[in-house]
Amino acid sequence: MAGKNWHAGGKAMIPAAAGACLLGLLAGPGRVLAASGAAAPADAAAWDPDTVRQILTGGGAVVLFLVAVIIWAMAALRTAQNTQRRNSAFVSSALNNMGQGIVMVDPCGRLAFCNDSYLKMYGLSRSDLYPRITGRGLAELRHGRGTLGCGIDEFFSRKDNSEGIITELPDGRSILVKHLSLRDGGMISLHDDCSAQRDLSSQLATTKKFLESVIDNVPVCVAAKSIEDGRYILANRAFERFSRLPREAIVGKRAAEIFSAKTAATIEAADKSAITAPDGQFRSELVVERAAEKRTLASNRVIARNDRDQPEFLIALFEDITEHKSLSRELESTKKFLELIVDNIPVALIVERVSDGRYLLANRSAETILNRRREDATGLTAKDIFNPKEARLIVSRDEAAIRQRGVLSEEHPISTKDGLRLFLTRRATVLDEAGQPQYLIKTHEDVTDRRQTESRMAHMAYHDGLTDLPNRAAFLQALSQMIEACEGSGDEFAVLSVDLDGLKEINDVFGHAMGDKLLIEVARRIQQSTGGGVVARLSGDEFGLIIDGRQPEAGKALAERVAENLARDFLIDGKRVHTGVTTGISVFPQNGRDAASLLANAGAALFRAKAKSRGSISLYEPEMDRQIRDRRALHQDLSAAIRNGEMSLHYQPQATTGRTVTDDDVTGFEALARWIHPTRGFVPPSDFIPLAEESGLIVEMGEWILREACREAASWPKPLQIAVNLSPAQFVRGDVVGLVHSILLETGLSPGRLELEITEGVLIEDFERGLALLRRLKALGVCISMDDFGSGYSSLTYLQAFPFDKIKIDRAFVMNLGLTPQSAAIVRAVIGLGHGLHVSIVAEGVETEEQLRFLADEGCDVVQGYYIGKPAPILQYCALVGRTLPPARKTG
Ligand code: C2E
Ligand code: CA
Ligand code: CA
């Protein structure tokens, strides 16, 4: 306690000195000695006794008074000294016991006081403080101990910082030093060990940073706002991403400043609900606008309260669930959709749980089988629904399917309210992840109708729908069976191909309904004729028959019986109809050993019979086969004819009728196809045109002919007509209108110069279609002629239905003029008909002057025939078309 003494001693001397000074003043300078020693009584004995007594009395009083005063003063002084000492000790001890370090410096910069805490704080002891030490000296001492934290000058330069300065000590402590200037020029510095506080705040800062980074990285949007003013104080990264705004644009703003008015109102309403919620929380789904799109948010708002339990912050956590919502909506609708399908499929469907056999699902169609509403069946087992016998059967089948684990199908009758029906039941097992049967899916399909249809269809596949006779396929099958039975046995049988005559005409004259009835009747009569043998309808008007016995007698006899039976008139719908048959016969084994060749050969014999005469019967001969093969070979060659340049066109002139005809009367030409075969030479059109029509080659060939003829005519100097024949097959198979149109465009021929010659075949095949095509052709601006009029049915209906530009009288009538009186009558009638209809009449096959004269006299418009000019290459008619003859070839 040396310091304390030093300090305490300094202070005790002040009151003692003050007391001595006061006594001196009262006694004067001479008395100071007397008062302070024993010399005073010797002075008093030298004076008069009264005086002395008076003086003594007076003086004694004064002295007494003075002594009293002195004693009082001494006592007061001591009391004051003691009080001050006590106070001083109290203050010193209080200051020394403070945790803070305190240093006081007097106006001269000398240390006036420093407490123990200060010394301890900086590792100093009181003995380190030398007398008259200054503040700077103290700093130097500390610097020496390494507890100043910086250089001495720096320390003093920073001392005026109002916040104070932090001194970091080598042992890690931090001291906050504050300097306070005193009014008298002195200074107090306070030293506060703030290490713990600093640690705490740094810990706090770390924790805060950590939490901020967590909040920033959670995928949920987090926002916090002050309840007082509704301004955002926090927005995490997810919020930034969602709002597409940086947090600087969010923090400090209200919802209304960031979002649309509608969205802000939604947010504010949710905030309000959270603030007023009793548990301080509010969960909801919000629809907000982000640019032009609407987003759905799942939001949770929580209220944070302060220490006075007042709501202070609102924390909003939200997630964008738009996609999720639409996905779940989609899932829901898909589920509904599938349920709808399952419920409406026309097959009964039941799903059963394998573990307890309970029905989990049944659709509408299953209600019939379950005999109850589908919702009433769920949860039940087979035993609850069916009678014990049925249930046992069902359960045993279910178990078999479960054991097998595949799909098990069976067909069995089930009695329903609609009677006994045939059901196809399929059982499929659904396995769980462990491969154990989990569900059994059962479908029950009512196949009663289907099976009936199938058997009907099977019948139809082998039967002709009209006559109910076996069809071609069934006939071939029967033929194969017959061959199998007769093979190697020496037995013979015949195959008859029977063709009904005139069916086309009957259809045409009386209509198809009548034709159908006739066919049914014919079938019945043929069946009667065979007496139980095989009869089939092979095509429209062709029947096939098989007859065993000695051949060819048996076959021939049957053919005759059939012909006889069909020769009698048919009475259909009160109308008498006559028909007949032509028959071709082939015999097994002589004319073929398989079904196909036997039938083909019977067909070949029929072809020959037809060629011979209608109503005849023809037996197959190998020669026919050769002819047919020859036809096939010719067909082969024909298909290459255009490519090989073997086809050409001949042109036959047509002229205005007069008793004489000159070149000037020529109005146009008919183009006629010519084929020069490389080995056979000239093949007549009457041979190759039907061949081309049968095979469809006519489409390609017809196109070539039309193009060639138009191209040629377009090159003529004179604008003469060009007539081109079109086959009915071209109307059926090809796009005849498109073809004519494109060829006219391509060749540049004026449509008015083109004449298309068609036969009534075009209208017989399909009247409506034929008529429509003719109209469209006419609309192109070309002329349409009716060719070979008089040779076929020459139905006047056709002339009425379509406004033909020309009628060509068949050459057979023209050639017979003068030979048969009928021909003249017919020709005259046709000319009259044409004039009545305002249609130009062309007479074909004019070979003589007489014929020409007759036609001229009758007023026929145009003539064509060898007499006017034969079909020939156009070179021969150069002059007629207005071309100069090419220079004659030099000979020799
Ligand atoms: P069509 O259309 O009636 O042709 C007239 C036929 O009569 C031609 O026979 C012609 O040579 C012949 N002819 C012309 N004037 C006389 C005559 O005064 N006396 C005799 N006896 N005959 C005469 P072609 O060229 O043999 O044609 C026969 C049939 O072949 C044609 O009869 C036609 O139906 C068909 N045809 C010819 N060329 C074509 C063609 O390019 N396309 C189509 N689709 N058929 C054609
Ligand atoms: Ca013709
Ligand atoms: Ca003709």
Short mmCIF file of N, CA and C in Angstrom, two decimals, residues 708-850:
data_model
loop_
_atom_site.label_atom_id
_atom_site.label_comp_id
_atom_site.label_asym_id
_atom_site.label_seq_id
_atom_site.Cartn_x
_atom_site.Cartn_y
_atom_site.Cartn_z
N GLU A 708 -51.06 -38.59 -129.55
CA GLU A 708 -50.53 -38.67 -130.90
C GLU A 708 -51.48 -37.99 -131.89
N ALA A 709 -52.78 -38.33 -131.78
CA ALA A 709 -53.78 -37.78 -132.71
C ALA A 709 -53.89 -36.26 -132.56
N CYS A 710 -53.93 -35.78 -131.33
CA CYS A 710 -54.06 -34.33 -131.09
C CYS A 710 -52.81 -33.59 -131.58
N ARG A 711 -51.67 -34.19 -131.28
CA ARG A 711 -50.41 -33.56 -131.71
C ARG A 711 -50.41 -33.43 -133.23
N GLU A 712 -50.82 -34.53 -133.90
CA GLU A 712 -50.83 -34.55 -135.36
C GLU A 712 -51.80 -33.48 -135.90
N ALA A 713 -53.03 -33.50 -135.39
CA ALA A 713 -54.06 -32.57 -135.89
C ALA A 713 -53.65 -31.12 -135.66
N ALA A 714 -52.99 -30.88 -134.53
CA ALA A 714 -52.58 -29.51 -134.20
C ALA A 714 -51.55 -28.99 -135.19
N SER A 715 -50.89 -29.95 -135.88
CA SER A 715 -49.82 -29.52 -136.80
C SER A 715 -50.37 -29.24 -138.21
N TRP A 716 -51.66 -29.58 -138.43
CA TRP A 716 -52.21 -29.38 -139.77
C TRP A 716 -52.47 -27.91 -140.06
N PRO A 717 -52.15 -27.51 -141.28
CA PRO A 717 -52.46 -26.12 -141.65
C PRO A 717 -53.96 -25.87 -141.65
N LYS A 718 -54.76 -26.90 -142.09
CA LYS A 718 -56.21 -26.70 -142.11
C LYS A 718 -56.80 -27.10 -140.75
N PRO A 719 -57.71 -26.32 -140.20
CA PRO A 719 -58.27 -26.67 -138.89
C PRO A 719 -59.36 -27.73 -138.98
N LEU A 720 -58.98 -28.92 -139.44
CA LEU A 720 -59.96 -30.00 -139.62
C LEU A 720 -60.24 -30.70 -138.28
N GLN A 721 -61.39 -31.43 -138.25
CA GLN A 721 -61.75 -32.17 -137.05
C GLN A 721 -60.87 -33.40 -136.91
N ILE A 722 -60.65 -33.83 -135.70
CA ILE A 722 -59.96 -35.10 -135.47
C ILE A 722 -60.81 -35.93 -134.51
N ALA A 723 -61.23 -37.12 -134.98
CA ALA A 723 -62.06 -37.99 -134.14
C ALA A 723 -61.19 -39.08 -133.54
N VAL A 724 -61.31 -39.26 -132.22
CA VAL A 724 -60.51 -40.29 -131.52
C VAL A 724 -61.47 -41.21 -130.77
N ASN A 725 -61.23 -42.52 -130.89
CA ASN A 725 -62.08 -43.50 -130.20
C ASN A 725 -61.66 -43.64 -128.74
N LEU A 726 -62.65 -43.60 -127.85
CA LEU A 726 -62.36 -43.84 -126.43
C LEU A 726 -63.07 -45.12 -126.01
N SER A 727 -62.34 -45.98 -125.36
CA SER A 727 -62.92 -47.25 -124.92
C SER A 727 -63.63 -47.08 -123.57
N PRO A 728 -64.73 -47.83 -123.34
CA PRO A 728 -65.41 -47.74 -122.04
C PRO A 728 -64.44 -48.00 -120.88
N ALA A 729 -63.46 -48.85 -121.09
CA ALA A 729 -62.49 -49.16 -120.03
C ALA A 729 -61.73 -47.91 -119.60
N GLN A 730 -61.54 -46.98 -120.51
CA GLN A 730 -60.84 -45.74 -120.16
C GLN A 730 -61.67 -44.89 -119.20
N PHE A 731 -62.99 -45.04 -119.31
CA PHE A 731 -63.88 -44.29 -118.41
C PHE A 731 -63.90 -44.92 -117.02
N VAL A 732 -63.78 -46.26 -117.02
CA VAL A 732 -63.85 -46.97 -115.75
C VAL A 732 -62.54 -46.84 -114.98
N ARG A 733 -61.44 -47.03 -115.66
CA ARG A 733 -60.16 -47.12 -114.95
C ARG A 733 -59.38 -45.81 -114.86
N GLY A 734 -59.41 -45.01 -115.91
CA GLY A 734 -58.51 -43.85 -115.89
C GLY A 734 -59.24 -42.55 -115.60
N ASP A 735 -58.47 -41.47 -115.47
CA ASP A 735 -59.05 -40.14 -115.28
C ASP A 735 -59.16 -39.52 -116.67
N VAL A 736 -60.23 -39.92 -117.37
CA VAL A 736 -60.34 -39.56 -118.78
C VAL A 736 -60.47 -38.03 -118.98
N VAL A 737 -61.18 -37.37 -118.06
CA VAL A 737 -61.39 -35.92 -118.21
C VAL A 737 -60.06 -35.18 -118.03
N GLY A 738 -59.35 -35.58 -116.98
CA GLY A 738 -58.05 -34.95 -116.70
C GLY A 738 -57.10 -35.16 -117.87
N LEU A 739 -57.16 -36.35 -118.44
CA LEU A 739 -56.25 -36.68 -119.53
C LEU A 739 -56.53 -35.80 -120.75
N VAL A 740 -57.81 -35.73 -121.14
CA VAL A 740 -58.17 -34.94 -122.33
C VAL A 740 -57.76 -33.48 -122.11
N HIS A 741 -58.07 -32.98 -120.92
CA HIS A 741 -57.75 -31.58 -120.62
C HIS A 741 -56.25 -31.32 -120.74
N SER A 742 -55.46 -32.20 -120.14
CA SER A 742 -54.02 -31.93 -120.14
C SER A 742 -53.43 -32.10 -121.54
N ILE A 743 -53.97 -33.05 -122.31
CA ILE A 743 -53.42 -33.23 -123.67
C ILE A 743 -53.79 -32.04 -124.56
N LEU A 744 -54.98 -31.49 -124.38
CA LEU A 744 -55.36 -30.30 -125.16
C LEU A 744 -54.39 -29.15 -124.84
N LEU A 745 -54.11 -29.00 -123.56
CA LEU A 745 -53.18 -27.92 -123.15
C LEU A 745 -51.79 -28.17 -123.72
N GLU A 746 -51.40 -29.43 -123.62
CA GLU A 746 -50.05 -29.82 -124.02
C GLU A 746 -49.84 -29.66 -125.53
N THR A 747 -50.85 -30.06 -126.32
CA THR A 747 -50.66 -30.03 -127.77
C THR A 747 -51.13 -28.72 -128.38
N GLY A 748 -51.91 -27.96 -127.62
CA GLY A 748 -52.39 -26.68 -128.12
C GLY A 748 -53.53 -26.83 -129.12
N LEU A 749 -54.10 -28.04 -129.22
CA LEU A 749 -55.23 -28.25 -130.14
C LEU A 749 -56.46 -27.56 -129.58
N SER A 750 -57.19 -26.84 -130.44
CA SER A 750 -58.40 -26.17 -129.98
C SER A 750 -59.44 -27.23 -129.63
N PRO A 751 -60.09 -27.18 -128.49
CA PRO A 751 -61.01 -28.23 -128.05
C PRO A 751 -62.11 -28.49 -129.07
N GLY A 752 -62.56 -27.46 -129.77
CA GLY A 752 -63.64 -27.62 -130.74
C GLY A 752 -63.27 -28.53 -131.90
N ARG A 753 -61.98 -28.77 -132.12
CA ARG A 753 -61.56 -29.62 -133.24
C ARG A 753 -61.51 -31.10 -132.85
N LEU A 754 -61.59 -31.35 -131.54
CA LEU A 754 -61.48 -32.74 -131.07
C LEU A 754 -62.87 -33.35 -130.93
N GLU A 755 -63.00 -34.56 -131.51
CA GLU A 755 -64.25 -35.30 -131.42
C GLU A 755 -63.94 -36.60 -130.71
N LEU A 756 -64.68 -36.91 -129.64
CA LEU A 756 -64.43 -38.17 -128.94
C LEU A 756 -65.53 -39.13 -129.29
N GLU A 757 -65.14 -40.30 -129.84
CA GLU A 757 -66.13 -41.30 -130.21
C GLU A 757 -66.27 -42.30 -129.09
N ILE A 758 -67.48 -42.39 -128.56
CA ILE A 758 -67.69 -43.37 -127.49
C ILE A 758 -68.80 -44.32 -127.93
N THR A 759 -68.82 -45.51 -127.33
CA THR A 759 -69.92 -46.43 -127.61
C THR A 759 -70.84 -46.42 -126.41
N GLU A 760 -72.00 -47.03 -126.56
CA GLU A 760 -72.95 -47.01 -125.44
C GLU A 760 -72.44 -47.80 -124.23
N GLY A 761 -71.36 -48.59 -124.46
CA GLY A 761 -70.73 -49.33 -123.35
C GLY A 761 -70.40 -48.41 -122.19
N VAL A 762 -70.01 -47.15 -122.52
CA VAL A 762 -69.65 -46.18 -121.48
C VAL A 762 -70.83 -45.96 -120.52
N LEU A 763 -72.04 -45.94 -121.09
CA LEU A 763 -73.22 -45.68 -120.26
C LEU A 763 -73.81 -46.96 -119.67
N ILE A 764 -73.56 -48.10 -120.31
CA ILE A 764 -74.10 -49.36 -119.80
C ILE A 764 -73.42 -49.74 -118.48
N GLU A 765 -72.10 -49.63 -118.43
CA GLU A 765 -71.32 -50.03 -117.25
C GLU A 765 -71.83 -49.35 -115.99
N ASP A 766 -71.86 -48.03 -116.03
CA ASP A 766 -72.33 -47.27 -114.87
C ASP A 766 -72.92 -45.97 -115.41
N PHE A 767 -74.22 -45.98 -115.55
CA PHE A 767 -74.91 -44.89 -116.24
C PHE A 767 -74.60 -43.52 -115.64
N GLU A 768 -74.80 -43.41 -114.33
CA GLU A 768 -74.64 -42.11 -113.66
C GLU A 768 -73.22 -41.57 -113.82
N ARG A 769 -72.26 -42.46 -113.55
CA ARG A 769 -70.86 -42.05 -113.64
C ARG A 769 -70.51 -41.69 -115.07
N GLY A 770 -70.94 -42.57 -116.04
CA GLY A 770 -70.65 -42.34 -117.45
C GLY A 770 -71.20 -40.99 -117.89
N LEU A 771 -72.42 -40.71 -117.45
CA LEU A 771 -73.08 -39.48 -117.83
C LEU A 771 -72.34 -38.26 -117.27
N ALA A 772 -71.94 -38.38 -116.02
CA ALA A 772 -71.23 -37.27 -115.37
C ALA A 772 -69.91 -36.99 -116.08
N LEU A 773 -69.21 -38.06 -116.45
CA LEU A 773 -67.92 -37.87 -117.13
C LEU A 773 -68.12 -37.25 -118.51
N LEU A 774 -69.17 -37.69 -119.22
CA LEU A 774 -69.44 -37.13 -120.55
C LEU A 774 -69.73 -35.63 -120.45
N ARG A 775 -70.49 -35.28 -119.43
CA ARG A 775 -70.83 -33.85 -119.25
C ARG A 775 -69.57 -33.02 -118.99
N ARG A 776 -68.70 -33.58 -118.17
CA ARG A 776 -67.46 -32.84 -117.87
C ARG A 776 -66.58 -32.73 -119.11
N LEU A 777 -66.58 -33.81 -119.93
CA LEU A 777 -65.79 -33.75 -121.17
C LEU A 777 -66.35 -32.68 -122.10
N LYS A 778 -67.67 -32.68 -122.18
CA LYS A 778 -68.32 -31.71 -123.08
C LYS A 778 -68.03 -30.29 -122.61
N ALA A 779 -67.95 -30.14 -121.29
CA ALA A 779 -67.68 -28.82 -120.72
C ALA A 779 -66.29 -28.31 -121.13
N LEU A 780 -65.42 -29.23 -121.53
CA LEU A 780 -64.09 -28.80 -121.98
C LEU A 780 -64.17 -28.17 -123.37
N GLY A 781 -65.32 -28.39 -124.05
CA GLY A 781 -65.50 -27.78 -125.37
C GLY A 781 -65.29 -28.76 -126.51
N VAL A 782 -65.09 -30.05 -126.18
CA VAL A 782 -64.88 -31.03 -127.25
C VAL A 782 -66.24 -31.57 -127.71
N CYS A 783 -66.27 -32.25 -128.93
CA CYS A 783 -67.51 -32.86 -129.42
C CYS A 783 -67.56 -34.31 -128.99
N ILE A 784 -68.77 -34.82 -128.73
CA ILE A 784 -68.92 -36.22 -128.33
C ILE A 784 -69.81 -36.92 -129.36
N SER A 785 -69.28 -38.02 -129.91
CA SER A 785 -70.06 -38.78 -130.90
C SER A 785 -70.46 -40.13 -130.33
N MET A 786 -71.67 -40.57 -130.71
CA MET A 786 -72.12 -41.91 -130.34
C MET A 786 -71.75 -42.83 -131.50
N ASP A 787 -70.80 -43.74 -131.23
CA ASP A 787 -70.26 -44.61 -132.29
C ASP A 787 -71.10 -45.89 -132.41
N ASP A 788 -71.01 -46.52 -133.55
CA ASP A 788 -71.63 -47.84 -133.79
C ASP A 788 -73.11 -47.87 -133.43
N PHE A 789 -73.81 -46.76 -133.69
CA PHE A 789 -75.22 -46.72 -133.30
C PHE A 789 -76.02 -47.74 -134.12
N GLY A 790 -76.85 -48.51 -133.43
CA GLY A 790 -77.66 -49.52 -134.11
C GLY A 790 -77.14 -50.93 -133.91
N SER A 791 -75.85 -51.06 -133.52
CA SER A 791 -75.26 -52.40 -133.42
C SER A 791 -75.60 -53.09 -132.10
N GLY A 792 -75.71 -52.36 -131.03
CA GLY A 792 -75.96 -52.98 -129.72
C GLY A 792 -77.41 -52.82 -129.32
N TYR A 793 -77.61 -52.26 -128.14
CA TYR A 793 -78.98 -52.06 -127.67
C TYR A 793 -79.55 -50.77 -128.24
N SER A 794 -78.65 -49.84 -128.55
CA SER A 794 -79.03 -48.55 -129.12
C SER A 794 -80.21 -47.95 -128.38
N SER A 795 -80.08 -47.96 -127.06
CA SER A 795 -81.16 -47.45 -126.23
C SER A 795 -81.34 -45.96 -126.49
N LEU A 796 -82.57 -45.61 -126.76
CA LEU A 796 -82.86 -44.19 -127.03
C LEU A 796 -82.72 -43.36 -125.75
N THR A 797 -82.75 -44.08 -124.61
CA THR A 797 -82.57 -43.39 -123.31
C THR A 797 -81.27 -42.59 -123.31
N TYR A 798 -80.23 -43.22 -123.91
CA TYR A 798 -78.93 -42.56 -123.90
C TYR A 798 -78.95 -41.27 -124.71
N LEU A 799 -79.65 -41.35 -125.85
CA LEU A 799 -79.72 -40.16 -126.71
C LEU A 799 -80.47 -39.04 -125.98
N GLN A 800 -81.43 -39.46 -125.15
CA GLN A 800 -82.22 -38.48 -124.43
C GLN A 800 -81.42 -37.91 -123.25
N ALA A 801 -80.61 -38.79 -122.65
CA ALA A 801 -79.90 -38.39 -121.43
C ALA A 801 -78.73 -37.45 -121.72
N PHE A 802 -78.12 -37.61 -122.91
CA PHE A 802 -76.94 -36.79 -123.19
C PHE A 802 -77.00 -36.16 -124.57
N PRO A 803 -76.70 -34.88 -124.66
CA PRO A 803 -76.77 -34.21 -125.97
C PRO A 803 -75.55 -34.49 -126.83
N PHE A 804 -75.53 -35.67 -127.47
CA PHE A 804 -74.41 -36.01 -128.36
C PHE A 804 -74.35 -35.03 -129.52
N ASP A 805 -73.11 -34.80 -130.00
CA ASP A 805 -72.95 -33.89 -131.14
C ASP A 805 -73.15 -34.65 -132.46
N LYS A 806 -72.80 -35.96 -132.43
CA LYS A 806 -72.93 -36.76 -133.67
C LYS A 806 -73.39 -38.16 -133.32
N ILE A 807 -74.09 -38.77 -134.26
CA ILE A 807 -74.42 -40.19 -134.13
C ILE A 807 -73.82 -40.87 -135.35
N LYS A 808 -73.04 -41.92 -135.10
CA LYS A 808 -72.43 -42.64 -136.23
C LYS A 808 -73.20 -43.93 -136.45
N ILE A 809 -73.84 -44.03 -137.63
CA ILE A 809 -74.60 -45.25 -137.95
C ILE A 809 -73.60 -46.37 -138.21
N ASP A 810 -73.83 -47.49 -137.53
CA ASP A 810 -72.89 -48.61 -137.64
C ASP A 810 -72.74 -49.04 -139.10
N ARG A 811 -71.51 -49.37 -139.42
CA ARG A 811 -71.22 -49.67 -140.84
C ARG A 811 -72.00 -50.89 -141.37
N ALA A 812 -72.39 -51.79 -140.45
CA ALA A 812 -73.15 -52.98 -140.87
C ALA A 812 -74.42 -52.58 -141.63
N PHE A 813 -75.10 -51.52 -141.18
CA PHE A 813 -76.34 -51.09 -141.84
C PHE A 813 -76.06 -50.46 -143.20
N VAL A 814 -74.96 -49.67 -143.24
CA VAL A 814 -74.62 -48.98 -144.48
C VAL A 814 -74.22 -49.99 -145.56
N MET A 815 -73.45 -50.98 -145.10
CA MET A 815 -72.96 -51.96 -146.05
C MET A 815 -74.09 -52.84 -146.60
N ASN A 816 -75.15 -52.98 -145.80
CA ASN A 816 -76.29 -53.80 -146.25
C ASN A 816 -77.32 -53.03 -147.07
N LEU A 817 -77.05 -51.73 -147.27
CA LEU A 817 -77.99 -50.92 -148.06
C LEU A 817 -78.09 -51.54 -149.45
N GLY A 818 -79.27 -51.72 -149.93
CA GLY A 818 -79.45 -52.31 -151.26
C GLY A 818 -79.48 -53.81 -151.20
N LEU A 819 -79.03 -54.39 -150.06
CA LEU A 819 -79.06 -55.84 -149.92
C LEU A 819 -80.28 -56.27 -149.13
N THR A 820 -80.55 -55.57 -148.01
CA THR A 820 -81.76 -55.87 -147.23
C THR A 820 -82.60 -54.60 -147.10
N PRO A 821 -83.90 -54.74 -147.31
CA PRO A 821 -84.75 -53.54 -147.23
C PRO A 821 -84.76 -52.93 -145.82
N GLN A 822 -84.52 -53.83 -144.79
CA GLN A 822 -84.52 -53.33 -143.41
C GLN A 822 -83.45 -52.28 -143.18
N SER A 823 -82.28 -52.54 -143.83
CA SER A 823 -81.15 -51.62 -143.62
C SER A 823 -81.51 -50.22 -144.04
N ALA A 824 -82.12 -50.12 -145.21
CA ALA A 824 -82.50 -48.78 -145.71
C ALA A 824 -83.46 -48.12 -144.74
N ALA A 825 -84.42 -48.95 -144.22
CA ALA A 825 -85.42 -48.40 -143.29
C ALA A 825 -84.74 -47.90 -142.01
N ILE A 826 -83.79 -48.74 -141.55
CA ILE A 826 -83.11 -48.36 -140.30
C ILE A 826 -82.30 -47.09 -140.50
N VAL A 827 -81.53 -47.07 -141.60
CA VAL A 827 -80.68 -45.90 -141.87
C VAL A 827 -81.54 -44.64 -141.99
N ARG A 828 -82.63 -44.77 -142.70
CA ARG A 828 -83.54 -43.63 -142.88
C ARG A 828 -84.08 -43.16 -141.53
N ALA A 829 -84.47 -44.17 -140.71
CA ALA A 829 -85.03 -43.85 -139.39
C ALA A 829 -84.01 -43.12 -138.51
N VAL A 830 -82.76 -43.62 -138.57
CA VAL A 830 -81.73 -43.00 -137.71
C VAL A 830 -81.45 -41.56 -138.16
N ILE A 831 -81.44 -41.38 -139.50
CA ILE A 831 -81.20 -40.01 -140.00
C ILE A 831 -82.32 -39.09 -139.53
N GLY A 832 -83.56 -39.62 -139.61
CA GLY A 832 -84.71 -38.82 -139.16
C GLY A 832 -84.60 -38.51 -137.67
N LEU A 833 -84.20 -39.53 -136.93
CA LEU A 833 -84.04 -39.36 -135.47
C LEU A 833 -83.03 -38.25 -135.16
N GLY A 834 -81.88 -38.31 -135.90
CA GLY A 834 -80.82 -37.33 -135.69
C GLY A 834 -81.32 -35.92 -135.98
N HIS A 835 -82.05 -35.80 -137.10
CA HIS A 835 -82.55 -34.47 -137.46
C HIS A 835 -83.53 -33.95 -136.45
N GLY A 836 -84.35 -34.91 -135.95
CA GLY A 836 -85.32 -34.51 -134.92
C GLY A 836 -84.62 -34.03 -133.67
N LEU A 837 -83.49 -34.64 -133.37
CA LEU A 837 -82.76 -34.27 -132.13
C LEU A 837 -81.71 -33.18 -132.37
N HIS A 838 -81.66 -32.73 -133.63
CA HIS A 838 -80.63 -31.75 -134.05
C HIS A 838 -79.23 -32.26 -133.80
N VAL A 839 -79.05 -33.56 -134.11
CA VAL A 839 -77.73 -34.18 -133.97
C VAL A 839 -77.26 -34.56 -135.36
N SER A 840 -76.00 -34.28 -135.65
CA SER A 840 -75.43 -34.57 -136.96
C SER A 840 -75.27 -36.09 -137.12
N ILE A 841 -75.57 -36.62 -138.31
CA ILE A 841 -75.49 -38.07 -138.54
C ILE A 841 -74.31 -38.38 -139.45
N VAL A 842 -73.49 -39.33 -139.02
CA VAL A 842 -72.35 -39.78 -139.82
C VAL A 842 -72.62 -41.22 -140.23
N ALA A 843 -72.46 -41.50 -141.49
CA ALA A 843 -72.62 -42.89 -141.95
C ALA A 843 -71.24 -43.48 -142.16
N GLU A 844 -71.00 -44.64 -141.50
CA GLU A 844 -69.68 -45.31 -141.60
C GLU A 844 -69.76 -46.39 -142.66
N GLY A 845 -68.59 -46.82 -143.16
CA GLY A 845 -68.51 -47.98 -144.06
C GLY A 845 -69.10 -47.75 -145.45
N VAL A 846 -69.02 -46.52 -145.91
CA VAL A 846 -69.53 -46.22 -147.26
C VAL A 846 -68.50 -46.72 -148.28
N GLU A 847 -68.92 -47.78 -149.03
CA GLU A 847 -67.94 -48.39 -149.93
C GLU A 847 -68.27 -48.15 -151.40
N THR A 848 -69.56 -47.76 -151.65
CA THR A 848 -69.96 -47.62 -153.07
C THR A 848 -70.64 -46.29 -153.33
N GLU A 849 -70.70 -46.00 -154.62
CA GLU A 849 -71.31 -44.75 -155.05
C GLU A 849 -72.81 -44.77 -154.73
N GLU A 850 -73.41 -46.01 -154.84
CA GLU A 850 -74.84 -46.15 -154.56
C GLU A 850 -75.15 -45.82 -153.10
#
